[in-house]
């Protein structure tokens, strides 16, 4: 087999993925996926939060405040992971110039910002009874605050630049720079052996995990948050594709009228 | 009714803030979607009318 044939075969293997890059195909495919995403979100998030809130016992150290874990941990994990998703989409835009990937990154930003805000709020509310303060310049808290500011800056940059391709280029660069803080938010506890924030509640290492009675509803809630994100992301990306088409039609109208 | 003891305020406010933010996000997403769909339909109709 020649190199050209091998390259073509590799390209063919990824065709299913690149089909999403065509706006028309994306609208058709995402329209079919939407009801399933909504059903998965409802079937995991609703039982997960009900289980976590009503049917988990008080913890020895945290009392009933342990129930905050079901809103704090998923929002914090989504805040970081959404930025990573935006990074991947931005890199696809930079390398392959697929419009839908740039629009997906743009669409994800508001969801990520809301998740970061919720994580900051719930963390502060939980911090007061546990640490005696709502806020401390702890490595994880500080890197999360900076991540929140990056989300705001990212959305402001999209809004400030009229040319959509230039906006996509500049926000992609901002996304790459902000990834340092997204990773820092995730690993701050490991980097610095100081600060108030505890270690990870969910880990591949069984020793680090919270006990099973909290772990199972937490995983269910987390799957629910991921499904909710996919649902909102699809709806928001579809809106962005429509707005891009609208922009093209209105530009053409103005040119005809002039 | 669930007894949350001395942490009731912290638990309820954490859940309240999160639910409020997620509902707001859902409403904004839905409204933007409906609005974009209506504006695009109007623009497509105008284009069809122009082209006959």
PDB file of C-alpha atoms in Angstrom:
ATOM      1  CA  UNK A   1       0.000   0.000   0.000  1.00  0.00           C
ATOM      2  CA  UNK A   2       1.390   3.439  -0.954  1.00  0.00           C
ATOM      3  CA  UNK A   3       1.666   6.381   1.439  1.00  0.00           C
ATOM      4  CA  UNK A   4      -1.116   8.216  -0.418  1.00  0.00           C
ATOM      5  CA  UNK A   5      -3.448   5.218  -0.040  1.00  0.00           C
ATOM      6  CA  UNK A   6      -2.575   4.969   3.662  1.00  0.00           C
ATOM      7  CA  UNK A   7      -3.325   8.677   4.177  1.00  0.00           C
ATOM      8  CA  UNK A   8      -6.636   8.337   2.318  1.00  0.00           C
ATOM      9  CA  UNK A   9      -7.582   5.327   4.430  1.00  0.00           C
ATOM     10  CA  UNK A  10      -6.781   7.275   7.618  1.00  0.00           C
ATOM     11  CA  UNK A  11      -8.884  10.216   6.360  1.00  0.00           C
ATOM     12  CA  UNK A  12     -11.796   7.876   5.533  1.00  0.00           C
ATOM     13  CA  UNK A  13     -11.673   6.494   9.078  1.00  0.00           C
ATOM     14  CA  UNK A  14     -12.350  10.010  10.466  1.00  0.00           C
ATOM     15  CA  UNK A  15     -14.998  10.957   7.898  1.00  0.00           C
ATOM     16  CA  UNK A  16     -17.817  10.404  10.416  1.00  0.00           C
ATOM     17  CA  UNK A  17     -16.250  13.104  12.603  1.00  0.00           C
ATOM     18  CA  UNK A  18     -15.570  15.661   9.878  1.00  0.00           C
ATOM     19  CA  UNK A  19     -19.148  15.346   8.608  1.00  0.00           C
ATOM     20  CA  UNK A  20     -20.117  17.369  11.700  1.00  0.00           C
ATOM     21  CA  UNK A  21     -17.992  20.207  10.318  1.00  0.00           C
ATOM     22  CA  UNK A  22     -20.403  20.768   7.423  1.00  0.00           C
ATOM     23  CA  UNK A  23     -23.076  23.185   8.784  1.00  0.00           C
ATOM     24  CA  UNK A  24     -25.909  21.541   6.819  1.00  0.00           C
ATOM     25  CA  UNK A  25     -24.938  18.048   7.985  1.00  0.00           C
ATOM     26  CA  UNK A  26     -24.357  19.340  11.509  1.00  0.00           C
ATOM     27  CA  UNK A  27     -27.899  20.765  11.665  1.00  0.00           C
ATOM     28  CA  UNK A  28     -29.362  17.463  10.394  1.00  0.00           C
ATOM     29  CA  UNK A  29     -27.273  15.235  12.694  1.00  0.00           C
ATOM     30  CA  UNK A  30     -27.622  17.414  15.798  1.00  0.00           C
ATOM     31  CA  UNK A  31     -31.393  17.614  15.245  1.00  0.00           C
ATOM     32  CA  UNK A  32     -31.510  13.817  15.495  1.00  0.00           C
ATOM     33  CA  UNK A  33     -29.203  13.667  18.541  1.00  0.00           C
ATOM     34  CA  UNK A  34     -31.038  16.391  20.530  1.00  0.00           C
ATOM     35  CA  UNK A  35     -33.970  14.262  21.822  1.00  0.00           C
ATOM     36  CA  UNK A  36     -31.562  11.527  22.986  1.00  0.00           C
ATOM     37  CA  UNK A  37     -29.335  14.065  24.775  1.00  0.00           C
ATOM     38  CA  UNK A  38     -32.423  15.527  26.474  1.00  0.00           C
ATOM     39  CA  UNK A  39     -33.621  12.071  27.551  1.00  0.00           C
ATOM     40  CA  UNK A  40     -30.192  11.036  28.919  1.00  0.00           C
ATOM     41  CA  UNK A  41     -29.872  14.359  30.787  1.00  0.00           C
ATOM     42  CA  UNK A  42     -33.309  13.930  32.366  1.00  0.00           C
ATOM     43  CA  UNK A  43     -32.796  10.234  33.198  1.00  0.00           C
ATOM     44  CA  UNK A  44     -29.469  10.809  34.942  1.00  0.00           C
ATOM     45  CA  UNK A  45     -29.614  14.308  36.402  1.00  0.00           C
ATOM     46  CA  UNK A  46     -33.040  14.087  38.044  1.00  0.00           C
ATOM     47  CA  UNK A  47     -32.456  10.757  39.881  1.00  0.00           C
ATOM     48  CA  UNK A  48     -28.875  11.799  40.671  1.00  0.00           C
ATOM     49  CA  UNK A  49     -29.795  15.032  42.436  1.00  0.00           C
ATOM     50  CA  UNK A  50     -32.819  13.480  44.205  1.00  0.00           C
ATOM     51  CA  UNK A  51     -30.627  10.599  45.431  1.00  0.00           C
ATOM     52  CA  UNK A  52     -27.872  12.973  46.518  1.00  0.00           C
ATOM     53  CA  UNK A  53     -30.142  15.467  48.265  1.00  0.00           C
ATOM     54  CA  UNK A  54     -32.720  13.221  49.940  1.00  0.00           C
ATOM     55  CA  UNK A  55     -31.159   9.776  50.331  1.00  0.00           C
ATOM     56  CA  UNK A  56     -27.556  10.264  51.426  1.00  0.00           C
ATOM     57  CA  UNK A  57     -26.593  10.272  55.128  1.00  0.00           C
ATOM     58  CA  UNK A  58     -24.811  13.046  57.008  1.00  0.00           C
ATOM     59  CA  UNK A  59     -21.009  12.744  57.030  1.00  0.00           C
ATOM     60  CA  UNK A  60     -19.055  12.524  60.311  1.00  0.00           C
ATOM     61  CA  UNK A  61     -16.876  15.532  59.552  1.00  0.00           C
ATOM     62  CA  UNK A  62     -19.126  17.623  57.281  1.00  0.00           C
ATOM     63  CA  UNK A  63     -22.612  16.891  58.673  1.00  0.00           C
ATOM     64  CA  UNK A  64     -25.410  17.583  56.175  1.00  0.00           C
ATOM     65  CA  UNK A  65     -23.163  20.081  54.342  1.00  0.00           C
ATOM     66  CA  UNK A  66     -21.800  17.059  52.434  1.00  0.00           C
ATOM     67  CA  UNK A  67     -24.897  17.400  50.206  1.00  0.00           C
ATOM     68  CA  UNK A  68     -23.273  20.476  48.654  1.00  0.00           C
ATOM     69  CA  UNK A  69     -20.889  18.050  46.938  1.00  0.00           C
ATOM     70  CA  UNK A  70     -23.653  17.191  44.412  1.00  0.00           C
ATOM     71  CA  UNK A  71     -23.729  20.738  43.060  1.00  0.00           C
ATOM     72  CA  UNK A  72     -20.172  21.866  43.782  1.00  0.00           C
ATOM     73  CA  UNK A  73     -18.139  18.961  42.333  1.00  0.00           C
ATOM     74  CA  UNK A  74     -20.076  18.566  39.025  1.00  0.00           C
ATOM     75  CA  UNK A  75     -20.099  22.324  38.334  1.00  0.00           C
ATOM     76  CA  UNK A  76     -16.368  22.590  39.137  1.00  0.00           C
ATOM     77  CA  UNK A  77     -15.489  19.591  36.951  1.00  0.00           C
ATOM     78  CA  UNK A  78     -17.621  20.911  34.096  1.00  0.00           C
ATOM     79  CA  UNK A  79     -16.040  24.381  34.398  1.00  0.00           C
ATOM     80  CA  UNK A  80     -12.600  22.897  33.695  1.00  0.00           C
ATOM     81  CA  UNK A  81     -13.687  20.277  31.143  1.00  0.00           C
ATOM     82  CA  UNK A  82     -15.731  22.763  29.113  1.00  0.00           C
ATOM     83  CA  UNK A  83     -12.620  24.913  28.731  1.00  0.00           C
ATOM     84  CA  UNK A  84     -10.709  21.807  27.554  1.00  0.00           C
ATOM     85  CA  UNK A  85     -13.506  21.117  25.028  1.00  0.00           C
ATOM     86  CA  UNK A  86     -13.241  24.750  23.859  1.00  0.00           C
ATOM     87  CA  UNK A  87      -9.480  24.266  23.496  1.00  0.00           C
ATOM     88  CA  UNK A  88      -9.950  21.177  21.292  1.00  0.00           C
ATOM     89  CA  UNK A  89     -12.576  22.976  19.166  1.00  0.00           C
ATOM     90  CA  UNK A  90     -10.305  26.026  18.865  1.00  0.00           C
ATOM     91  CA  UNK A  91      -7.363  23.874  17.754  1.00  0.00           C
ATOM     92  CA  UNK A  92      -9.575  22.215  15.112  1.00  0.00           C
ATOM     93  CA  UNK A  93     -10.525  25.710  13.915  1.00  0.00           C
ATOM     94  CA  UNK A  94      -6.883  26.829  13.762  1.00  0.00           C
ATOM     95  CA  UNK A  95      -5.685  23.675  11.964  1.00  0.00           C
ATOM     96  CA  UNK A  96      -8.632  22.748   9.707  1.00  0.00           C
ATOM     97  CA  UNK A  97     -10.710  25.994   9.578  1.00  0.00           C
ATOM     98  CA  UNK A  98     -13.994  24.231  10.302  1.00  0.00           C
ATOM     99  CA  UNK A  99     -16.618  26.914  11.067  1.00  0.00           C
ATOM    100  CA  UNK A 100     -18.750  24.634  13.235  1.00  0.00           C
ATOM    101  CA  UNK A 101     -15.849  23.934  15.605  1.00  0.00           C
ATOM    102  CA  UNK A 102     -15.264  27.675  16.155  1.00  0.00           C
ATOM    103  CA  UNK A 103     -19.009  28.181  16.694  1.00  0.00           C
ATOM    104  CA  UNK A 104     -19.138  25.224  19.127  1.00  0.00           C
ATOM    105  CA  UNK A 105     -16.338  26.792  21.192  1.00  0.00           C
ATOM    106  CA  UNK A 106     -18.233  30.090  21.214  1.00  0.00           C
ATOM    107  CA  UNK A 107     -21.474  28.305  22.165  1.00  0.00           C
ATOM    108  CA  UNK A 108     -19.794  26.471  25.058  1.00  0.00           C
ATOM    109  CA  UNK A 109     -18.376  29.621  26.685  1.00  0.00           C
ATOM    110  CA  UNK A 110     -21.573  30.795  28.413  1.00  0.00           C
ATOM    111  CA  UNK A 111     -22.241  27.297  29.770  1.00  0.00           C
ATOM    112  CA  UNK A 112     -18.672  27.124  31.105  1.00  0.00           C
ATOM    113  CA  UNK A 113     -18.945  30.585  32.646  1.00  0.00           C
ATOM    114  CA  UNK A 114     -22.181  29.630  34.455  1.00  0.00           C
ATOM    115  CA  UNK A 115     -20.598  26.386  35.720  1.00  0.00           C
ATOM    116  CA  UNK A 116     -17.541  28.288  37.001  1.00  0.00           C
ATOM    117  CA  UNK A 117     -19.752  30.871  38.711  1.00  0.00           C
ATOM    118  CA  UNK A 118     -21.836  28.111  40.342  1.00  0.00           C
ATOM    119  CA  UNK A 119     -18.655  26.335  41.510  1.00  0.00           C
ATOM    120  CA  UNK A 120     -17.283  29.576  42.984  1.00  0.00           C
ATOM    121  CA  UNK A 121     -20.577  30.379  44.743  1.00  0.00           C
ATOM    122  CA  UNK A 122     -21.154  26.908  46.144  1.00  0.00           C
ATOM    123  CA  UNK A 123     -17.500  26.659  47.176  1.00  0.00           C
ATOM    124  CA  UNK A 124     -17.705  29.966  49.042  1.00  0.00           C
ATOM    125  CA  UNK A 125     -20.982  28.977  50.740  1.00  0.00           C
ATOM    126  CA  UNK A 126     -19.453  25.621  51.757  1.00  0.00           C
ATOM    127  CA  UNK A 127     -16.194  27.283  52.828  1.00  0.00           C
ATOM    128  CA  UNK A 128     -17.789  29.491  55.459  1.00  0.00           C
ATOM    129  CA  UNK A 129     -18.943  26.682  57.822  1.00  0.00           C
ATOM    130  CA  UNK A 130     -15.913  24.462  57.035  1.00  0.00           C
ATOM    131  CA  UNK A 131     -13.014  26.953  56.982  1.00  0.00           C
ATOM    132  CA  UNK A 132     -14.644  29.930  58.736  1.00  0.00           C
ATOM    133  CA  UNK A 133     -14.319  32.119  55.639  1.00  0.00           C
ATOM    134  CA  UNK A 134     -16.089  32.524  52.315  1.00  0.00           C
ATOM    135  CA  UNK A 135     -12.895  33.210  50.431  1.00  0.00           C
ATOM    136  CA  UNK A 136      -9.156  32.622  50.751  1.00  0.00           C
ATOM    137  CA  UNK A 137      -6.380  33.204  48.215  1.00  0.00           C
ATOM    138  CA  UNK A 138      -5.870  29.467  48.063  1.00  0.00           C
ATOM    139  CA  UNK A 139      -4.213  28.109  44.823  1.00  0.00           C
ATOM    140  CA  UNK A 140      -7.333  26.280  43.614  1.00  0.00           C
ATOM    141  CA  UNK A 141      -9.766  29.074  44.481  1.00  0.00           C
ATOM    142  CA  UNK A 142      -7.556  31.716  42.898  1.00  0.00           C
ATOM    143  CA  UNK A 143      -6.987  29.717  39.695  1.00  0.00           C
ATOM    144  CA  UNK A 144     -10.764  29.167  39.481  1.00  0.00           C
ATOM    145  CA  UNK A 145     -11.400  32.899  39.811  1.00  0.00           C
ATOM    146  CA  UNK A 146      -8.874  33.529  37.003  1.00  0.00           C
ATOM    147  CA  UNK A 147     -10.607  30.847  34.882  1.00  0.00           C
ATOM    148  CA  UNK A 148     -13.921  32.680  35.439  1.00  0.00           C
ATOM    149  CA  UNK A 149     -12.289  35.934  34.266  1.00  0.00           C
ATOM    150  CA  UNK A 150     -10.945  34.098  31.193  1.00  0.00           C
ATOM    151  CA  UNK A 151     -14.489  32.935  30.352  1.00  0.00           C
ATOM    152  CA  UNK A 152     -15.706  36.551  30.619  1.00  0.00           C
ATOM    153  CA  UNK A 153     -12.792  37.790  28.500  1.00  0.00           C
ATOM    154  CA  UNK A 154     -13.391  35.074  25.895  1.00  0.00           C
ATOM    155  CA  UNK A 155     -17.068  36.046  25.492  1.00  0.00           C
ATOM    156  CA  UNK A 156     -16.220  39.767  25.460  1.00  0.00           C
ATOM    157  CA  UNK A 157     -13.654  39.183  22.685  1.00  0.00           C
ATOM    158  CA  UNK A 158     -16.228  37.340  20.527  1.00  0.00           C
ATOM    159  CA  UNK A 159     -18.627  40.254  21.061  1.00  0.00           C
ATOM    160  CA  UNK A 160     -16.039  42.939  20.352  1.00  0.00           C
ATOM    161  CA  UNK A 161     -14.874  41.803  16.898  1.00  0.00           C
ATOM    162  CA  UNK A 162     -17.243  42.111  13.939  1.00  0.00           C
ATOM    163  CA  UNK A 163     -15.432  39.795  11.499  1.00  0.00           C
ATOM    164  CA  UNK A 164     -16.349  36.255  12.627  1.00  0.00           C
ATOM    165  CA  UNK A 165     -13.142  34.633  11.282  1.00  0.00           C
ATOM    166  CA  UNK A 166     -10.894  37.173  13.014  1.00  0.00           C
ATOM    167  CA  UNK A 167     -12.929  36.732  16.210  1.00  0.00           C
ATOM    168  CA  UNK A 168     -12.539  32.948  15.956  1.00  0.00           C
ATOM    169  CA  UNK A 169      -8.748  33.300  15.444  1.00  0.00           C
ATOM    170  CA  UNK A 170      -8.212  35.653  18.384  1.00  0.00           C
ATOM    171  CA  UNK A 171     -10.503  33.781  20.772  1.00  0.00           C
ATOM    172  CA  UNK A 172      -8.726  30.526  19.842  1.00  0.00           C
ATOM    173  CA  UNK A 173      -5.420  32.092  20.933  1.00  0.00           C
ATOM    174  CA  UNK A 174      -7.045  33.327  24.158  1.00  0.00           C
ATOM    175  CA  UNK A 175      -8.395  29.816  24.709  1.00  0.00           C
ATOM    176  CA  UNK A 176      -4.903  28.306  24.407  1.00  0.00           C
ATOM    177  CA  UNK A 177      -3.512  30.832  26.913  1.00  0.00           C
ATOM    178  CA  UNK A 178      -6.431  30.253  29.317  1.00  0.00           C
ATOM    179  CA  UNK A 179      -5.853  26.499  29.224  1.00  0.00           C
ATOM    180  CA  UNK A 180      -2.916  27.008  31.567  1.00  0.00           C
ATOM    181  CA  UNK A 181      -5.359  28.191  34.235  1.00  0.00           C
ATOM    182  CA  UNK A 182      -7.881  25.455  33.452  1.00  0.00           C
ATOM    183  CA  UNK A 183      -5.159  22.851  34.077  1.00  0.00           C
ATOM    184  CA  UNK A 184      -3.929  24.800  37.095  1.00  0.00           C
ATOM    185  CA  UNK A 185      -7.488  24.739  38.519  1.00  0.00           C
ATOM    186  CA  UNK A 186      -7.528  20.968  38.145  1.00  0.00           C
ATOM    187  CA  UNK A 187      -4.071  20.220  39.513  1.00  0.00           C
ATOM    188  CA  UNK A 188      -3.504  23.172  41.882  1.00  0.00           C
ATOM    189  CA  UNK A 189      -4.072  20.941  44.909  1.00  0.00           C
ATOM    190  CA  UNK A 190      -1.365  18.543  43.695  1.00  0.00           C
ATOM    191  CA  UNK A 191       1.139  21.252  42.710  1.00  0.00           C
ATOM    192  CA  UNK A 192       1.069  23.121  45.997  1.00  0.00           C
ATOM    193  CA  UNK A 193       0.877  21.253  49.229  1.00  0.00           C
ATOM    194  CA  UNK A 194      -0.844  24.171  50.902  1.00  0.00           C
ATOM    195  CA  UNK A 195      -4.161  26.004  50.886  1.00  0.00           C
ATOM    196  CA  UNK A 196      -7.537  25.247  52.391  1.00  0.00           C
ATOM    197  CA  UNK A 197      -9.096  23.249  49.580  1.00  0.00           C
ATOM    198  CA  UNK A 198      -9.207  19.485  50.032  1.00  0.00           C
ATOM    199  CA  UNK A 199      -8.018  16.950  47.437  1.00  0.00           C
ATOM    200  CA  UNK A 200     -10.111  15.508  44.624  1.00  0.00           C
ATOM    201  CA  UNK A 201     -13.472  13.926  45.567  1.00  0.00           C
ATOM    202  CA  UNK A 202     -13.442  11.747  42.450  1.00  0.00           C
ATOM    203  CA  UNK A 203     -10.302   9.995  41.352  1.00  0.00           C
ATOM    204  CA  UNK A 204      -9.126   6.918  39.475  1.00  0.00           C
ATOM    205  CA  UNK A 205      -7.350   6.064  42.721  1.00  0.00           C
ATOM    206  CA  UNK A 206      -9.948   4.289  44.885  1.00  0.00           C
ATOM    207  CA  UNK A 207      -8.203   5.470  48.069  1.00  0.00           C
ATOM    208  CA  UNK A 208      -8.831   9.147  47.226  1.00  0.00           C
ATOM    209  CA  UNK A 209     -12.543   8.752  46.401  1.00  0.00           C
ATOM    210  CA  UNK A 210     -15.371   9.709  48.732  1.00  0.00           C
ATOM    211  CA  UNK A 211     -17.120   6.676  50.239  1.00  0.00           C
ATOM    212  CA  UNK A 212     -19.483   4.620  48.038  1.00  0.00           C
ATOM    213  CA  UNK A 213     -22.643   5.958  49.670  1.00  0.00           C
ATOM    214  CA  UNK A 214     -21.775   9.439  48.307  1.00  0.00           C
ATOM    215  CA  UNK A 215     -19.820   8.251  45.261  1.00  0.00           C
ATOM    216  CA  UNK A 216     -22.629   6.503  43.333  1.00  0.00           C
ATOM    217  CA  UNK A 217     -25.111   9.415  43.351  1.00  0.00           C
ATOM    218  CA  UNK A 218     -22.187  11.765  42.635  1.00  0.00           C
ATOM    219  CA  UNK A 219     -21.194   9.825  39.502  1.00  0.00           C
ATOM    220  CA  UNK A 220     -24.837   9.731  38.370  1.00  0.00           C
ATOM    221  CA  UNK A 221     -25.150  13.495  38.887  1.00  0.00           C
ATOM    222  CA  UNK A 222     -21.899  14.042  37.033  1.00  0.00           C
ATOM    223  CA  UNK A 223     -23.131  12.004  34.038  1.00  0.00           C
ATOM    224  CA  UNK A 224     -26.293  14.135  34.179  1.00  0.00           C
ATOM    225  CA  UNK A 225     -24.276  17.359  34.080  1.00  0.00           C
ATOM    226  CA  UNK A 226     -22.276  16.080  31.083  1.00  0.00           C
ATOM    227  CA  UNK A 227     -25.527  15.170  29.274  1.00  0.00           C
ATOM    228  CA  UNK A 228     -27.011  18.572  30.159  1.00  0.00           C
ATOM    229  CA  UNK A 229     -23.894  20.231  28.756  1.00  0.00           C
ATOM    230  CA  UNK A 230     -24.142  18.232  25.497  1.00  0.00           C
ATOM    231  CA  UNK A 231     -27.818  19.180  25.195  1.00  0.00           C
ATOM    232  CA  UNK A 232     -27.202  22.897  25.816  1.00  0.00           C
ATOM    233  CA  UNK A 233     -24.114  22.870  23.590  1.00  0.00           C
ATOM    234  CA  UNK A 234     -26.037  21.366  20.659  1.00  0.00           C
ATOM    235  CA  UNK A 235     -28.882  23.890  21.040  1.00  0.00           C
ATOM    236  CA  UNK A 236     -26.468  26.816  21.362  1.00  0.00           C
ATOM    237  CA  UNK A 237     -24.260  25.684  18.444  1.00  0.00           C
ATOM    238  CA  UNK A 238     -27.362  25.298  16.254  1.00  0.00           C
ATOM    239  CA  UNK A 239     -28.289  28.878  17.219  1.00  0.00           C
ATOM    240  CA  UNK A 240     -24.797  30.090  16.288  1.00  0.00           C
ATOM    241  CA  UNK A 241     -24.990  28.294  12.893  1.00  0.00           C
ATOM    242  CA  UNK A 242     -28.355  29.976  12.241  1.00  0.00           C
ATOM    243  CA  UNK A 243     -26.960  33.379  13.258  1.00  0.00           C
ATOM    244  CA  UNK A 244     -23.985  32.879  10.906  1.00  0.00           C
ATOM    245  CA  UNK A 245     -26.392  32.093   8.034  1.00  0.00           C
ATOM    246  CA  UNK A 246     -28.492  35.137   8.992  1.00  0.00           C
ATOM    247  CA  UNK A 247     -25.370  37.329   8.977  1.00  0.00           C
ATOM    248  CA  UNK A 248     -24.509  36.083   5.451  1.00  0.00           C
ATOM    249  CA  UNK A 249     -28.061  36.728   4.175  1.00  0.00           C
ATOM    250  CA  UNK A 250     -28.201  40.222   5.703  1.00  0.00           C
ATOM    251  CA  UNK A 251     -24.770  41.094   4.269  1.00  0.00           C
ATOM    252  CA  UNK A 252     -25.973  39.995   0.809  1.00  0.00           C
ATOM    253  CA  UNK A 253     -29.171  42.056   1.219  1.00  0.00           C
ATOM    254  CA  UNK A 254     -27.167  45.151   2.094  1.00  0.00           C
ATOM    255  CA  UNK A 255     -24.911  44.643  -0.941  1.00  0.00           C
ATOM    256  CA  UNK A 256     -27.936  44.332  -3.259  1.00  0.00           C
ATOM    257  CA  UNK A 257     -29.584  47.426  -1.726  1.00  0.00           C
ATOM    258  CA  UNK A 258     -26.395  49.543  -2.006  1.00  0.00           C
TER     259      UNK A 258
ATOM    260  CA  UNK B   1     -39.246  17.138  55.611  1.00  0.00           C
ATOM    261  CA  UNK B   2     -35.494  16.582  55.456  1.00  0.00           C
ATOM    262  CA  UNK B   3     -33.658  17.866  58.558  1.00  0.00           C
ATOM    263  CA  UNK B   4     -30.400  19.496  57.493  1.00  0.00           C
ATOM    264  CA  UNK B   5     -29.499  20.730  60.998  1.00  0.00           C
ATOM    265  CA  UNK B   6     -27.081  23.628  61.424  1.00  0.00           C
ATOM    266  CA  UNK B   7     -25.945  23.468  57.789  1.00  0.00           C
ATOM    267  CA  UNK B   8     -29.459  23.974  56.364  1.00  0.00           C
ATOM    268  CA  UNK B   9     -28.684  27.554  55.250  1.00  0.00           C
ATOM    269  CA  UNK B  10     -25.470  26.577  53.463  1.00  0.00           C
ATOM    270  CA  UNK B  11     -27.000  23.515  51.754  1.00  0.00           C
ATOM    271  CA  UNK B  12     -30.206  25.253  50.648  1.00  0.00           C
ATOM    272  CA  UNK B  13     -28.418  28.371  49.381  1.00  0.00           C
ATOM    273  CA  UNK B  14     -25.831  26.285  47.440  1.00  0.00           C
ATOM    274  CA  UNK B  15     -28.539  24.225  45.752  1.00  0.00           C
ATOM    275  CA  UNK B  16     -30.716  27.315  45.250  1.00  0.00           C
ATOM    276  CA  UNK B  17     -27.948  29.328  43.551  1.00  0.00           C
ATOM    277  CA  UNK B  18     -26.983  26.387  41.291  1.00  0.00           C
ATOM    278  CA  UNK B  19     -30.572  25.613  40.257  1.00  0.00           C
ATOM    279  CA  UNK B  20     -31.261  29.309  39.642  1.00  0.00           C
ATOM    280  CA  UNK B  21     -28.141  29.684  37.470  1.00  0.00           C
ATOM    281  CA  UNK B  22     -28.926  26.526  35.471  1.00  0.00           C
ATOM    282  CA  UNK B  23     -32.566  27.563  34.939  1.00  0.00           C
ATOM    283  CA  UNK B  24     -31.413  31.026  33.801  1.00  0.00           C
ATOM    284  CA  UNK B  25     -28.926  29.393  31.407  1.00  0.00           C
ATOM    285  CA  UNK B  26     -31.687  27.155  30.024  1.00  0.00           C
ATOM    286  CA  UNK B  27     -34.076  30.089  29.541  1.00  0.00           C
ATOM    287  CA  UNK B  28     -31.406  32.248  27.835  1.00  0.00           C
ATOM    288  CA  UNK B  29     -30.422  29.345  25.553  1.00  0.00           C
ATOM    289  CA  UNK B  30     -34.034  28.649  24.620  1.00  0.00           C
ATOM    290  CA  UNK B  31     -34.891  32.327  23.988  1.00  0.00           C
ATOM    291  CA  UNK B  32     -31.796  32.858  21.836  1.00  0.00           C
ATOM    292  CA  UNK B  33     -32.649  29.731  19.853  1.00  0.00           C
ATOM    293  CA  UNK B  34     -36.265  30.799  19.213  1.00  0.00           C
ATOM    294  CA  UNK B  35     -35.171  34.341  18.355  1.00  0.00           C
ATOM    295  CA  UNK B  36     -32.468  33.182  15.892  1.00  0.00           C
ATOM    296  CA  UNK B  37     -34.864  30.750  14.225  1.00  0.00           C
ATOM    297  CA  UNK B  38     -37.511  33.488  13.729  1.00  0.00           C
ATOM    298  CA  UNK B  39     -34.993  36.033  12.389  1.00  0.00           C
ATOM    299  CA  UNK B  40     -33.488  33.494   9.965  1.00  0.00           C
ATOM    300  CA  UNK B  41     -36.940  32.482   8.725  1.00  0.00           C
ATOM    301  CA  UNK B  42     -37.826  36.145   8.087  1.00  0.00           C
ATOM    302  CA  UNK B  43     -34.557  36.681   6.180  1.00  0.00           C
ATOM    303  CA  UNK B  44     -35.085  33.499   4.107  1.00  0.00           C
ATOM    304  CA  UNK B  45     -38.653  34.639   3.289  1.00  0.00           C
ATOM    305  CA  UNK B  46     -37.359  38.064   2.188  1.00  0.00           C
ATOM    306  CA  UNK B  47     -34.748  36.365  -0.033  1.00  0.00           C
ATOM    307  CA  UNK B  48     -37.412  34.127  -1.611  1.00  0.00           C
ATOM    308  CA  UNK B  49     -39.693  37.143  -2.201  1.00  0.00           C
ATOM    309  CA  UNK B  50     -36.838  39.025  -3.915  1.00  0.00           C
ATOM    310  CA  UNK B  51     -35.955  36.081  -6.121  1.00  0.00           C
ATOM    311  CA  UNK B  52     -39.617  35.578  -6.993  1.00  0.00           C
TER     312      UNK B  52
END
